[in-house]
PDB file of C-alpha atoms in Angstrom:
ATOM      1  CA  MET A 168      -3.374  17.574   1.416  1.00  0.00           C
ATOM      2  CA  LYS A 169       0.015  18.113  -0.225  1.00  0.00           C
ATOM      3  CA  GLN A 170       1.934  15.934  -2.636  1.00  0.00           C
ATOM      4  CA  LEU A 171       4.760  14.243  -0.750  1.00  0.00           C
ATOM      5  CA  LYS A 172       8.477  13.982  -1.508  1.00  0.00           C
ATOM      6  CA  ARG A 173       9.328  11.585  -4.332  1.00  0.00           C
ATOM      7  CA  PRO A 174      12.176   9.072  -3.892  1.00  0.00           C
ATOM      8  CA  THR A 175      14.693   8.344  -6.642  1.00  0.00           C
ATOM      9  CA  ARG A 176      13.878   5.637  -9.188  1.00  0.00           C
ATOM     10  CA  LEU A 177      15.884   2.437  -9.257  1.00  0.00           C
ATOM     11  CA  ALA A 178      18.521   1.429 -11.765  1.00  0.00           C
ATOM     12  CA  PRO A 179      20.233  -1.907 -12.454  1.00  0.00           C
ATOM     13  CA  GLY A 180      22.655  -2.695  -9.653  1.00  0.00           C
ATOM     14  CA  ALA A 181      20.564  -0.994  -6.957  1.00  0.00           C
ATOM     15  CA  ARG A 182      20.601  -2.742  -3.575  1.00  0.00           C
ATOM     16  CA  VAL A 183      17.146  -3.433  -2.167  1.00  0.00           C
ATOM     17  CA  ALA A 184      16.339  -4.783   1.284  1.00  0.00           C
ATOM     18  CA  VAL A 185      13.490  -7.229   1.837  1.00  0.00           C
ATOM     19  CA  VAL A 186      11.913  -7.002   5.302  1.00  0.00           C
ATOM     20  CA  ALA A 187       9.004  -8.669   7.107  1.00  0.00           C
ATOM     21  CA  PRO A 188       7.163  -6.074   9.240  1.00  0.00           C
ATOM     22  CA  SER A 189       4.071  -8.242   9.676  1.00  0.00           C
ATOM     23  CA  GLY A 190       3.370 -11.944   9.224  1.00  0.00           C
ATOM     24  CA  PRO A 191       5.722 -14.930   8.785  1.00  0.00           C
ATOM     25  CA  VAL A 192       7.262 -15.438   5.359  1.00  0.00           C
ATOM     26  CA  PRO A 193       7.379 -18.832   3.570  1.00  0.00           C
ATOM     27  CA  GLU A 194      11.029 -19.484   2.718  1.00  0.00           C
ATOM     28  CA  GLU A 195      10.330 -20.942  -0.735  1.00  0.00           C
ATOM     29  CA  ARG A 196       8.316 -17.880  -1.740  1.00  0.00           C
ATOM     30  CA  LEU A 197      11.027 -15.562  -0.477  1.00  0.00           C
ATOM     31  CA  ARG A 198      13.614 -17.431  -2.572  1.00  0.00           C
ATOM     32  CA  ALA A 199      11.391 -17.133  -5.638  1.00  0.00           C
ATOM     33  CA  GLY A 200      10.862 -13.414  -5.064  1.00  0.00           C
ATOM     34  CA  LEU A 201      14.565 -12.752  -4.589  1.00  0.00           C
ATOM     35  CA  ASP A 202      15.230 -14.560  -7.871  1.00  0.00           C
ATOM     36  CA  VAL A 203      12.774 -12.241  -9.646  1.00  0.00           C
ATOM     37  CA  LEU A 204      14.524  -9.198  -8.196  1.00  0.00           C
ATOM     38  CA  ARG A 205      17.914 -10.527  -9.313  1.00  0.00           C
ATOM     39  CA  GLY A 206      16.442 -11.043 -12.764  1.00  0.00           C
ATOM     40  CA  TRP A 207      15.652  -7.317 -12.796  1.00  0.00           C
ATOM     41  CA  GLY A 208      19.342  -6.570 -12.265  1.00  0.00           C
ATOM     42  CA  LEU A 209      18.856  -5.633  -8.631  1.00  0.00           C
ATOM     43  CA  ASP A 210      20.953  -6.755  -5.664  1.00  0.00           C
ATOM     44  CA  PRO A 211      18.387  -7.954  -3.095  1.00  0.00           C
ATOM     45  CA  VAL A 212      19.375  -8.345   0.546  1.00  0.00           C
ATOM     46  CA  ALA A 213      17.154 -10.331   2.896  1.00  0.00           C
ATOM     47  CA  ALA A 214      16.934  -8.695   6.329  1.00  0.00           C
ATOM     48  CA  PRO A 215      18.382 -10.769   9.216  1.00  0.00           C
ATOM     49  CA  HIS A 216      14.981 -11.594  10.746  1.00  0.00           C
ATOM     50  CA  VAL A 217      12.914 -11.906   7.554  1.00  0.00           C
ATOM     51  CA  LEU A 218      12.318 -15.650   8.080  1.00  0.00           C
ATOM     52  CA  ASP A 219      11.811 -15.501  11.848  1.00  0.00           C
ATOM     53  CA  ARG A 220       8.764 -16.890  13.602  1.00  0.00           C
ATOM     54  CA  HIS A 221       7.500 -15.433  16.863  1.00  0.00           C
ATOM     55  CA  GLY A 222       7.892 -17.969  19.659  1.00  0.00           C
ATOM     56  CA  GLN A 223       4.412 -17.374  21.099  1.00  0.00           C
ATOM     57  CA  PHE A 224       2.309 -15.742  18.371  1.00  0.00           C
ATOM     58  CA  GLY A 225       2.552 -17.693  15.157  1.00  0.00           C
ATOM     59  CA  TYR A 226       0.944 -14.917  13.121  1.00  0.00           C
ATOM     60  CA  LEU A 227       4.017 -12.674  13.587  1.00  0.00           C
ATOM     61  CA  ALA A 228       7.340 -12.772  11.733  1.00  0.00           C
ATOM     62  CA  GLY A 229       9.544 -12.640  14.814  1.00  0.00           C
ATOM     63  CA  THR A 230       9.403 -10.232  17.714  1.00  0.00           C
ATOM     64  CA  ASP A 231       8.180  -6.668  17.380  1.00  0.00           C
ATOM     65  CA  ALA A 232      11.651  -5.371  18.246  1.00  0.00           C
ATOM     66  CA  ASP A 233      13.399  -7.516  15.631  1.00  0.00           C
ATOM     67  CA  ARG A 234      10.939  -6.630  12.888  1.00  0.00           C
ATOM     68  CA  ALA A 235      11.335  -2.932  13.704  1.00  0.00           C
ATOM     69  CA  GLU A 236      15.122  -3.250  13.829  1.00  0.00           C
ATOM     70  CA  ASP A 237      15.209  -4.847  10.368  1.00  0.00           C
ATOM     71  CA  LEU A 238      13.135  -2.063   8.838  1.00  0.00           C
ATOM     72  CA  GLN A 239      15.003   0.754  10.544  1.00  0.00           C
ATOM     73  CA  ARG A 240      18.443  -0.696   9.820  1.00  0.00           C
ATOM     74  CA  ALA A 241      17.605  -1.138   6.144  1.00  0.00           C
ATOM     75  CA  TRP A 242      16.116   2.342   5.880  1.00  0.00           C
ATOM     76  CA  CYS A 243      19.087   4.025   7.556  1.00  0.00           C
ATOM     77  CA  ASP A 244      21.699   2.070   5.566  1.00  0.00           C
ATOM     78  CA  PRO A 245      23.049   4.477   2.913  1.00  0.00           C
ATOM     79  CA  GLY A 246      23.883   1.509   0.707  1.00  0.00           C
ATOM     80  CA  ILE A 247      20.227   0.457   0.431  1.00  0.00           C
ATOM     81  CA  ASP A 248      18.172   2.132  -2.322  1.00  0.00           C
ATOM     82  CA  ALA A 249      14.751   0.621  -1.606  1.00  0.00           C
ATOM     83  CA  VAL A 250      12.932  -1.350   1.068  1.00  0.00           C
ATOM     84  CA  LEU A 251      10.449  -3.959  -0.129  1.00  0.00           C
ATOM     85  CA  CYS A 252       8.101  -5.763   2.222  1.00  0.00           C
ATOM     86  CA  ALA A 253       8.048  -9.539   1.926  1.00  0.00           C
ATOM     87  CA  ARG A 254       4.346  -9.950   2.772  1.00  0.00           C
ATOM     88  CA  GLY A 255       1.488  -8.545   4.830  1.00  0.00           C
ATOM     89  CA  GLY A 256      -0.611 -10.442   7.350  1.00  0.00           C
ATOM     90  CA  TYR A 257      -0.619  -8.685  10.714  1.00  0.00           C
ATOM     91  CA  GLY A 258       1.930  -6.949  12.900  1.00  0.00           C
ATOM     92  CA  ALA A 259       2.952  -3.625  11.348  1.00  0.00           C
ATOM     93  CA  GLN A 260       0.958  -1.652  13.923  1.00  0.00           C
ATOM     94  CA  ARG A 261       2.697  -3.490  16.767  1.00  0.00           C
ATOM     95  CA  MET A 262       6.156  -2.386  15.651  1.00  0.00           C
ATOM     96  CA  ALA A 263       5.469   1.092  14.200  1.00  0.00           C
ATOM     97  CA  ASP A 264       5.984   2.852  17.537  1.00  0.00           C
ATOM     98  CA  LEU A 265       9.370   1.137  18.009  1.00  0.00           C
ATOM     99  CA  LEU A 266      10.847   2.842  14.937  1.00  0.00           C
ATOM    100  CA  ASP A 267      13.095   5.891  15.356  1.00  0.00           C
ATOM    101  CA  TRP A 268      11.298   8.188  12.946  1.00  0.00           C
ATOM    102  CA  GLU A 269      13.773  11.027  13.466  1.00  0.00           C
ATOM    103  CA  ALA A 270      16.650   8.795  12.399  1.00  0.00           C
ATOM    104  CA  MET A 271      14.678   7.498   9.432  1.00  0.00           C
ATOM    105  CA  ARG A 272      13.839  11.044   8.355  1.00  0.00           C
ATOM    106  CA  ALA A 273      17.504  12.000   8.601  1.00  0.00           C
ATOM    107  CA  ALA A 274      18.438   9.030   6.411  1.00  0.00           C
ATOM    108  CA  GLY A 275      16.594  10.646   3.505  1.00  0.00           C
ATOM    109  CA  PRO A 276      14.012   9.350   1.046  1.00  0.00           C
ATOM    110  CA  LYS A 277      14.092   5.962  -0.628  1.00  0.00           C
ATOM    111  CA  VAL A 278      11.575   3.643  -2.246  1.00  0.00           C
ATOM    112  CA  PHE A 279       9.156   1.722  -0.002  1.00  0.00           C
ATOM    113  CA  VAL A 280       6.795  -0.965  -1.375  1.00  0.00           C
ATOM    114  CA  GLY A 281       4.029  -3.025   0.212  1.00  0.00           C
ATOM    115  CA  PHE A 282       0.276  -3.318   0.763  1.00  0.00           C
ATOM    116  CA  SER A 283      -2.349  -4.993   2.951  1.00  0.00           C
ATOM    117  CA  ASP A 284      -1.166  -4.777   6.591  1.00  0.00           C
ATOM    118  CA  ILE A 285       1.565  -2.429   5.325  1.00  0.00           C
ATOM    119  CA  THR A 286      -1.197   0.208   5.046  1.00  0.00           C
ATOM    120  CA  ALA A 287      -0.269   1.215   8.603  1.00  0.00           C
ATOM    121  CA  LEU A 288       3.280   1.944   7.446  1.00  0.00           C
ATOM    122  CA  HIS A 289       2.104   3.842   4.349  1.00  0.00           C
ATOM    123  CA  GLU A 290       0.254   6.146   6.727  1.00  0.00           C
ATOM    124  CA  ALA A 291       3.289   6.497   8.990  1.00  0.00           C
ATOM    125  CA  PHE A 292       5.678   7.171   6.097  1.00  0.00           C
ATOM    126  CA  ALA A 293       3.324   9.905   4.891  1.00  0.00           C
ATOM    127  CA  THR A 294       2.839  11.610   8.258  1.00  0.00           C
ATOM    128  CA  ARG A 295       6.315  11.099   9.761  1.00  0.00           C
ATOM    129  CA  LEU A 296       8.566  11.168   6.677  1.00  0.00           C
ATOM    130  CA  GLY A 297       6.444  13.115   4.162  1.00  0.00           C
ATOM    131  CA  LEU A 298       7.317  10.497   1.582  1.00  0.00           C
ATOM    132  CA  VAL A 299       5.659   9.017  -1.507  1.00  0.00           C
ATOM    133  CA  THR A 300       5.293   5.227  -1.127  1.00  0.00           C
ATOM    134  CA  LEU A 301       4.176   2.465  -3.481  1.00  0.00           C
ATOM    135  CA  HIS A 302       1.092   0.341  -2.781  1.00  0.00           C
ATOM    136  CA  GLY A 303       2.171  -2.682  -4.752  1.00  0.00           C
ATOM    137  CA  PRO A 304       3.054  -6.386  -4.826  1.00  0.00           C
ATOM    138  CA  MET A 305       5.414  -7.709  -2.166  1.00  0.00           C
ATOM    139  CA  ALA A 306       8.578  -9.699  -2.717  1.00  0.00           C
ATOM    140  CA  ALA A 307       7.328 -13.009  -1.294  1.00  0.00           C
ATOM    141  CA  GLY A 308       3.716 -12.540  -2.346  1.00  0.00           C
ATOM    142  CA  ILE A 309       1.889 -15.003  -4.558  1.00  0.00           C
ATOM    143  CA  ASP A 310       0.706 -12.090  -6.697  1.00  0.00           C
ATOM    144  CA  PHE A 311       4.302 -10.978  -7.273  1.00  0.00           C
ATOM    145  CA  ILE A 312       5.694 -14.421  -7.984  1.00  0.00           C
ATOM    146  CA  GLY A 313       2.779 -15.670 -10.068  1.00  0.00           C
ATOM    147  CA  SER A 314       1.621 -12.649 -12.082  1.00  0.00           C
ATOM    148  CA  ALA A 315       3.631 -11.229 -14.968  1.00  0.00           C
ATOM    149  CA  ARG A 316       1.294  -8.220 -15.181  1.00  0.00           C
ATOM    150  CA  ALA A 317       1.771  -7.346 -11.514  1.00  0.00           C
ATOM    151  CA  ARG A 318       5.540  -7.713 -11.812  1.00  0.00           C
ATOM    152  CA  ASP A 319       5.708  -5.696 -15.026  1.00  0.00           C
ATOM    153  CA  HIS A 320       3.677  -2.808 -13.618  1.00  0.00           C
ATOM    154  CA  LEU A 321       5.787  -2.668 -10.461  1.00  0.00           C
ATOM    155  CA  HIS A 322       8.979  -2.919 -12.535  1.00  0.00           C
ATOM    156  CA  ALA A 323       7.904  -0.001 -14.706  1.00  0.00           C
ATOM    157  CA  THR A 324       6.987   2.060 -11.640  1.00  0.00           C
ATOM    158  CA  LEU A 325      10.402   1.409 -10.107  1.00  0.00           C
ATOM    159  CA  PHE A 326      12.601   1.845 -13.197  1.00  0.00           C
ATOM    160  CA  THR A 327      10.691   3.922 -15.778  1.00  0.00           C
ATOM    161  CA  PRO A 328       7.861   5.617 -13.839  1.00  0.00           C
ATOM    162  CA  GLU A 329       7.015   8.048 -16.650  1.00  0.00           C
ATOM    163  CA  GLN A 330       5.730   5.029 -18.622  1.00  0.00           C
ATOM    164  CA  VAL A 331       3.031   4.379 -16.007  1.00  0.00           C
ATOM    165  CA  GLN A 332       2.238   7.966 -15.102  1.00  0.00           C
ATOM    166  CA  ARG A 333      -1.216   7.310 -16.540  1.00  0.00           C
ATOM    167  CA  ILE A 334      -2.620   4.196 -14.866  1.00  0.00           C
ATOM    168  CA  THR A 335      -5.326   2.642 -17.015  1.00  0.00           C
ATOM    169  CA  THR A 336      -7.624   0.282 -15.146  1.00  0.00           C
ATOM    170  CA  ASP A 337     -10.515  -2.053 -15.940  1.00  0.00           C
ATOM    171  CA  GLY A 338     -12.706  -0.049 -13.577  1.00  0.00           C
ATOM    172  CA  LYS A 339     -16.256   1.186 -14.014  1.00  0.00           C
ATOM    173  CA  PRO A 340     -17.945   4.294 -12.616  1.00  0.00           C
ATOM    174  CA  LEU A 341     -19.877   3.659  -9.435  1.00  0.00           C
ATOM    175  CA  VAL A 342     -20.399   7.421  -9.272  1.00  0.00           C
ATOM    176  CA  PRO A 343     -19.239   9.124 -12.494  1.00  0.00           C
ATOM    177  CA  GLY A 344     -17.044  12.193 -12.700  1.00  0.00           C
ATOM    178  CA  ARG A 345     -13.547  13.623 -12.545  1.00  0.00           C
ATOM    179  CA  ALA A 346     -11.584  14.665  -9.476  1.00  0.00           C
ATOM    180  CA  HIS A 347      -8.158  15.992  -8.587  1.00  0.00           C
ATOM    181  CA  GLY A 348      -6.402  15.204  -5.336  1.00  0.00           C
ATOM    182  CA  THR A 349      -3.543  13.423  -3.615  1.00  0.00           C
ATOM    183  CA  THR A 350      -3.504   9.631  -3.597  1.00  0.00           C
ATOM    184  CA  LEU A 351      -3.679   7.751  -0.305  1.00  0.00           C
ATOM    185  CA  GLY A 352      -5.349   4.745   1.253  1.00  0.00           C
ATOM    186  CA  GLY A 353      -4.882   0.998   1.270  1.00  0.00           C
ATOM    187  CA  CYS A 354      -6.635  -1.746   3.196  1.00  0.00           C
ATOM    188  CA  LEU A 355      -9.981  -0.474   4.515  1.00  0.00           C
ATOM    189  CA  SER A 356      -9.860  -2.393   7.797  1.00  0.00           C
ATOM    190  CA  LEU A 357      -6.377  -1.025   8.553  1.00  0.00           C
ATOM    191  CA  LEU A 358      -7.423   2.556   7.825  1.00  0.00           C
ATOM    192  CA  ALA A 359     -10.288   2.154  10.284  1.00  0.00           C
ATOM    193  CA  ALA A 360      -7.958   0.545  12.836  1.00  0.00           C
ATOM    194  CA  GLU A 361      -5.487   3.430  12.460  1.00  0.00           C
ATOM    195  CA  LEU A 362      -7.982   6.095  13.585  1.00  0.00           C
ATOM    196  CA  GLY A 363      -6.661   7.926  16.635  1.00  0.00           C
ATOM    197  CA  THR A 364      -3.179   6.390  16.482  1.00  0.00           C
ATOM    198  CA  PRO A 365       0.030   8.467  16.511  1.00  0.00           C
ATOM    199  CA  HIS A 366       0.871   7.919  12.836  1.00  0.00           C
ATOM    200  CA  ALA A 367      -2.541   8.319  11.217  1.00  0.00           C
ATOM    201  CA  ARG A 368      -3.402  11.463   9.295  1.00  0.00           C
ATOM    202  CA  PRO A 369      -6.377  13.365  10.722  1.00  0.00           C
ATOM    203  CA  SER A 370      -8.518  12.976   7.598  1.00  0.00           C
ATOM    204  CA  ALA A 371      -8.550  12.141   3.908  1.00  0.00           C
ATOM    205  CA  GLU A 372      -9.568  15.698   3.003  1.00  0.00           C
ATOM    206  CA  GLY A 373      -8.292  16.654  -0.449  1.00  0.00           C
ATOM    207  CA  GLY A 374      -7.444  13.068  -1.281  1.00  0.00           C
ATOM    208  CA  LEU A 375      -8.110  10.476  -3.938  1.00  0.00           C
ATOM    209  CA  LEU A 376      -8.763   7.596  -1.589  1.00  0.00           C
ATOM    210  CA  CYS A 377      -7.890   4.043  -2.658  1.00  0.00           C
ATOM    211  CA  LEU A 378      -9.757   1.303  -0.783  1.00  0.00           C
ATOM    212  CA  GLU A 379      -9.594  -2.494  -0.883  1.00  0.00           C
ATOM    213  CA  ASP A 380      -9.679  -5.428   1.529  1.00  0.00           C
ATOM    214  CA  VAL A 381      -9.529  -9.207   1.789  1.00  0.00           C
ATOM    215  CA  GLY A 382     -11.517 -11.914   3.544  1.00  0.00           C
ATOM    216  CA  GLU A 383     -14.178  -9.665   5.076  1.00  0.00           C
ATOM    217  CA  GLU A 384     -17.943 -10.122   5.247  1.00  0.00           C
ATOM    218  CA  THR A 385     -20.074  -7.275   3.928  1.00  0.00           C
ATOM    219  CA  TYR A 386     -21.296  -6.180   7.368  1.00  0.00           C
ATOM    220  CA  ARG A 387     -17.698  -5.809   8.541  1.00  0.00           C
ATOM    221  CA  LEU A 388     -16.781  -3.648   5.537  1.00  0.00           C
ATOM    222  CA  ASP A 389     -19.935  -1.632   6.209  1.00  0.00           C
ATOM    223  CA  ARG A 390     -18.744  -1.148   9.788  1.00  0.00           C
ATOM    224  CA  TYR A 391     -15.286   0.057   8.721  1.00  0.00           C
ATOM    225  CA  LEU A 392     -16.725   2.554   6.247  1.00  0.00           C
ATOM    226  CA  THR A 393     -19.305   3.719   8.774  1.00  0.00           C
ATOM    227  CA  GLN A 394     -16.568   4.229  11.347  1.00  0.00           C
ATOM    228  CA  LEU A 395     -14.580   6.398   8.913  1.00  0.00           C
ATOM    229  CA  LEU A 396     -17.722   8.348   8.020  1.00  0.00           C
ATOM    230  CA  ARG A 397     -18.788   8.911  11.633  1.00  0.00           C
ATOM    231  CA  ALA A 398     -15.264   9.985  12.586  1.00  0.00           C
ATOM    232  CA  GLY A 399     -15.345  12.619   9.831  1.00  0.00           C
ATOM    233  CA  TRP A 400     -12.303  11.044   8.231  1.00  0.00           C
ATOM    234  CA  LEU A 401     -13.936  11.075   4.778  1.00  0.00           C
ATOM    235  CA  ASP A 402     -15.060  14.711   5.012  1.00  0.00           C
ATOM    236  CA  GLY A 403     -13.643  16.617   2.055  1.00  0.00           C
ATOM    237  CA  VAL A 404     -12.278  13.613   0.170  1.00  0.00           C
ATOM    238  CA  HIS A 405     -12.273  14.418  -3.564  1.00  0.00           C
ATOM    239  CA  GLY A 406     -12.622  10.976  -5.141  1.00  0.00           C
ATOM    240  CA  ILE A 407     -12.483   7.253  -4.380  1.00  0.00           C
ATOM    241  CA  LEU A 408     -10.974   4.265  -6.188  1.00  0.00           C
ATOM    242  CA  LEU A 409     -12.209   0.838  -5.156  1.00  0.00           C
ATOM    243  CA  GLY A 410      -9.810  -2.045  -5.690  1.00  0.00           C
ATOM    244  CA  SER A 411     -10.239  -5.749  -5.068  1.00  0.00           C
ATOM    245  CA  TRP A 412     -12.356  -7.474  -2.433  1.00  0.00           C
ATOM    246  CA  GLN A 413     -10.683 -10.872  -2.622  1.00  0.00           C
ATOM    247  CA  ASP A 414     -12.356 -13.590  -0.544  1.00  0.00           C
ATOM    248  CA  CYS A 415     -15.055 -11.176   0.602  1.00  0.00           C
ATOM    249  CA  ASP A 416     -18.732 -11.736  -0.201  1.00  0.00           C
ATOM    250  CA  PRO A 417     -19.578 -11.856  -3.934  1.00  0.00           C
ATOM    251  CA  TYR A 418     -19.273  -8.405  -5.440  1.00  0.00           C
ATOM    252  CA  ASP A 419     -22.942  -8.358  -6.464  1.00  0.00           C
ATOM    253  CA  ALA A 420     -23.759  -8.548  -2.741  1.00  0.00           C
ATOM    254  CA  LEU A 421     -21.049  -6.099  -1.719  1.00  0.00           C
ATOM    255  CA  ARG A 422     -21.732  -3.409  -4.330  1.00  0.00           C
ATOM    256  CA  PRO A 423     -25.082  -2.183  -2.900  1.00  0.00           C
ATOM    257  CA  MET A 424     -23.421  -1.541   0.469  1.00  0.00           C
ATOM    258  CA  LEU A 425     -20.564   0.386  -1.161  1.00  0.00           C
ATOM    259  CA  THR A 426     -23.106   2.451  -3.084  1.00  0.00           C
ATOM    260  CA  ASP A 427     -25.141   3.108   0.052  1.00  0.00           C
ATOM    261  CA  ARG A 428     -22.116   4.258   2.063  1.00  0.00           C
ATOM    262  CA  LEU A 429     -20.200   6.176  -0.631  1.00  0.00           C
ATOM    263  CA  ALA A 430     -22.693   7.633  -3.123  1.00  0.00           C
ATOM    264  CA  PRO A 431     -24.020  10.212  -0.583  1.00  0.00           C
ATOM    265  CA  LEU A 432     -20.547  11.795  -0.580  1.00  0.00           C
ATOM    266  CA  SER A 433     -21.381  13.074  -4.089  1.00  0.00           C
ATOM    267  CA  ILE A 434     -17.855  12.546  -5.386  1.00  0.00           C
ATOM    268  CA  PRO A 435     -16.535  10.390  -8.250  1.00  0.00           C
ATOM    269  CA  VAL A 436     -16.093   6.727  -7.345  1.00  0.00           C
ATOM    270  CA  LEU A 437     -14.385   4.212  -9.649  1.00  0.00           C
ATOM    271  CA  GLU A 438     -14.954   0.539  -8.826  1.00  0.00           C
ATOM    272  CA  THR A 439     -13.117  -2.705  -9.716  1.00  0.00           C
ATOM    273  CA  THR A 440      -9.882  -0.912 -10.505  1.00  0.00           C
ATOM    274  CA  GLY A 441      -7.576  -3.892 -10.045  1.00  0.00           C
ATOM    275  CA  PHE A 442      -5.281  -3.059  -7.145  1.00  0.00           C
ATOM    276  CA  GLY A 443      -4.904  -4.838  -3.827  1.00  0.00           C
ATOM    277  CA  HIS A 444      -5.433  -8.514  -3.023  1.00  0.00           C
ATOM    278  CA  CYS A 445      -6.032  -9.734  -6.549  1.00  0.00           C
ATOM    279  CA  PRO A 446      -4.210 -11.378  -9.437  1.00  0.00           C
ATOM    280  CA  ASP A 447      -2.397  -8.939 -11.733  1.00  0.00           C
ATOM    281  CA  ALA A 448      -2.573  -6.152  -9.141  1.00  0.00           C
ATOM    282  CA  LEU A 449      -1.568  -2.662 -10.251  1.00  0.00           C
ATOM    283  CA  THR A 450       0.948  -0.585  -8.310  1.00  0.00           C
ATOM    284  CA  ILE A 451      -0.559   2.671  -7.009  1.00  0.00           C
ATOM    285  CA  PRO A 452       1.771   5.419  -5.749  1.00  0.00           C
ATOM    286  CA  PHE A 453       0.531   7.132  -2.581  1.00  0.00           C
ATOM    287  CA  GLY A 454       1.205  10.798  -1.903  1.00  0.00           C
ATOM    288  CA  MET A 455       0.996  11.920  -5.540  1.00  0.00           C
ATOM    289  CA  ALA A 456      -1.117  14.699  -7.026  1.00  0.00           C
ATOM    290  CA  ALA A 457      -3.348  13.046  -9.623  1.00  0.00           C
ATOM    291  CA  GLU A 458      -6.587  13.164 -11.619  1.00  0.00           C
ATOM    292  CA  LEU A 459      -9.250  10.467 -11.431  1.00  0.00           C
ATOM    293  CA  ASP A 460     -11.448  10.070 -14.518  1.00  0.00           C
ATOM    294  CA  THR A 461     -14.158   7.472 -14.000  1.00  0.00           C
ATOM    295  CA  ASP A 462     -15.353   7.497 -17.632  1.00  0.00           C
ATOM    296  CA  ALA A 463     -11.859   6.751 -18.942  1.00  0.00           C
ATOM    297  CA  ALA A 464     -11.162   4.509 -15.907  1.00  0.00           C
ATOM    298  CA  THR A 465      -7.795   6.207 -15.420  1.00  0.00           C
ATOM    299  CA  LEU A 466      -5.679   7.655 -12.641  1.00  0.00           C
ATOM    300  CA  THR A 467      -3.191  10.139 -14.095  1.00  0.00           C
ATOM    301  CA  LEU A 468      -0.313  11.314 -11.925  1.00  0.00           C
ATOM    302  CA  GLU A 469       0.820  14.898 -12.415  1.00  0.00           C
ATOM    303  CA  GLU A 470       4.431  13.715 -12.255  1.00  0.00           C
ATOM    304  CA  PRO A 471       6.143  10.308 -12.380  1.00  0.00           C
ATOM    305  CA  ALA A 472       5.991   8.677  -8.955  1.00  0.00           C
ATOM    306  CA  LEU A 473       9.796   8.484  -8.673  1.00  0.00           C
ATOM    307  CA  ARG A 474      12.367  11.094  -9.688  1.00  0.00           C
TER     308      ARG A 474
END
């Protein structure tokens, strides 16, 4: 697994597009998020369909075609420096095949931020564009609006990435050790759902795999991990970081299953590392060569995530 191409960092005055590839976006939260971005000295532009609601399926932010058009238009606009997702939910997989990946590749690299359902797009940006992306808070997300720590860590990653090249977490070793590899991952259920699709990578071999999820019972998380194991997708992975399990079963009940499924891999595993669906979530760059140290509870990137 190779380190991917790094986009250019942001500077005051940069124009950033906010898109909704997945679920519907509450207007008041979008307004609050745009205000935060303006406070950073950015020029945020809300995509035309960002507040749409699908006429039949209320869990989608507008039609698949409109959501894809917003993302592609923003990405291919030379005046846009970054594309930030407004929220997750569900729907990114439905529109991923409608994107013109050749045109997006020709448009060149730029910053892309999101998490949760956006995991499907992180995978696609890696395999189709060869691009580093940021697994971080979204512009209309409660975590972004309500958490100074989450905002500050994303801000540093966007503007001064050398300051957060070493990501210090509150994690603890589930399986102790050090490992080198390339960061990837996201929402566990989405990674399992991506298996066999056109944009999914064939395996996590050589990777430092970041896993988290929300609102899942332990047996479902067991099933997703077992699916990845049986498919051979975890063969050759170098290390694992476990993020948040918000609204899942209590962690004391979840931890034995994670140990049972992951410890036999005999690789370092760092748990409770504070990224994903949780307050104060850290931003984790995907596609970066890095070192995981479970004793120090750190992820150290070999280079800043953005140039």
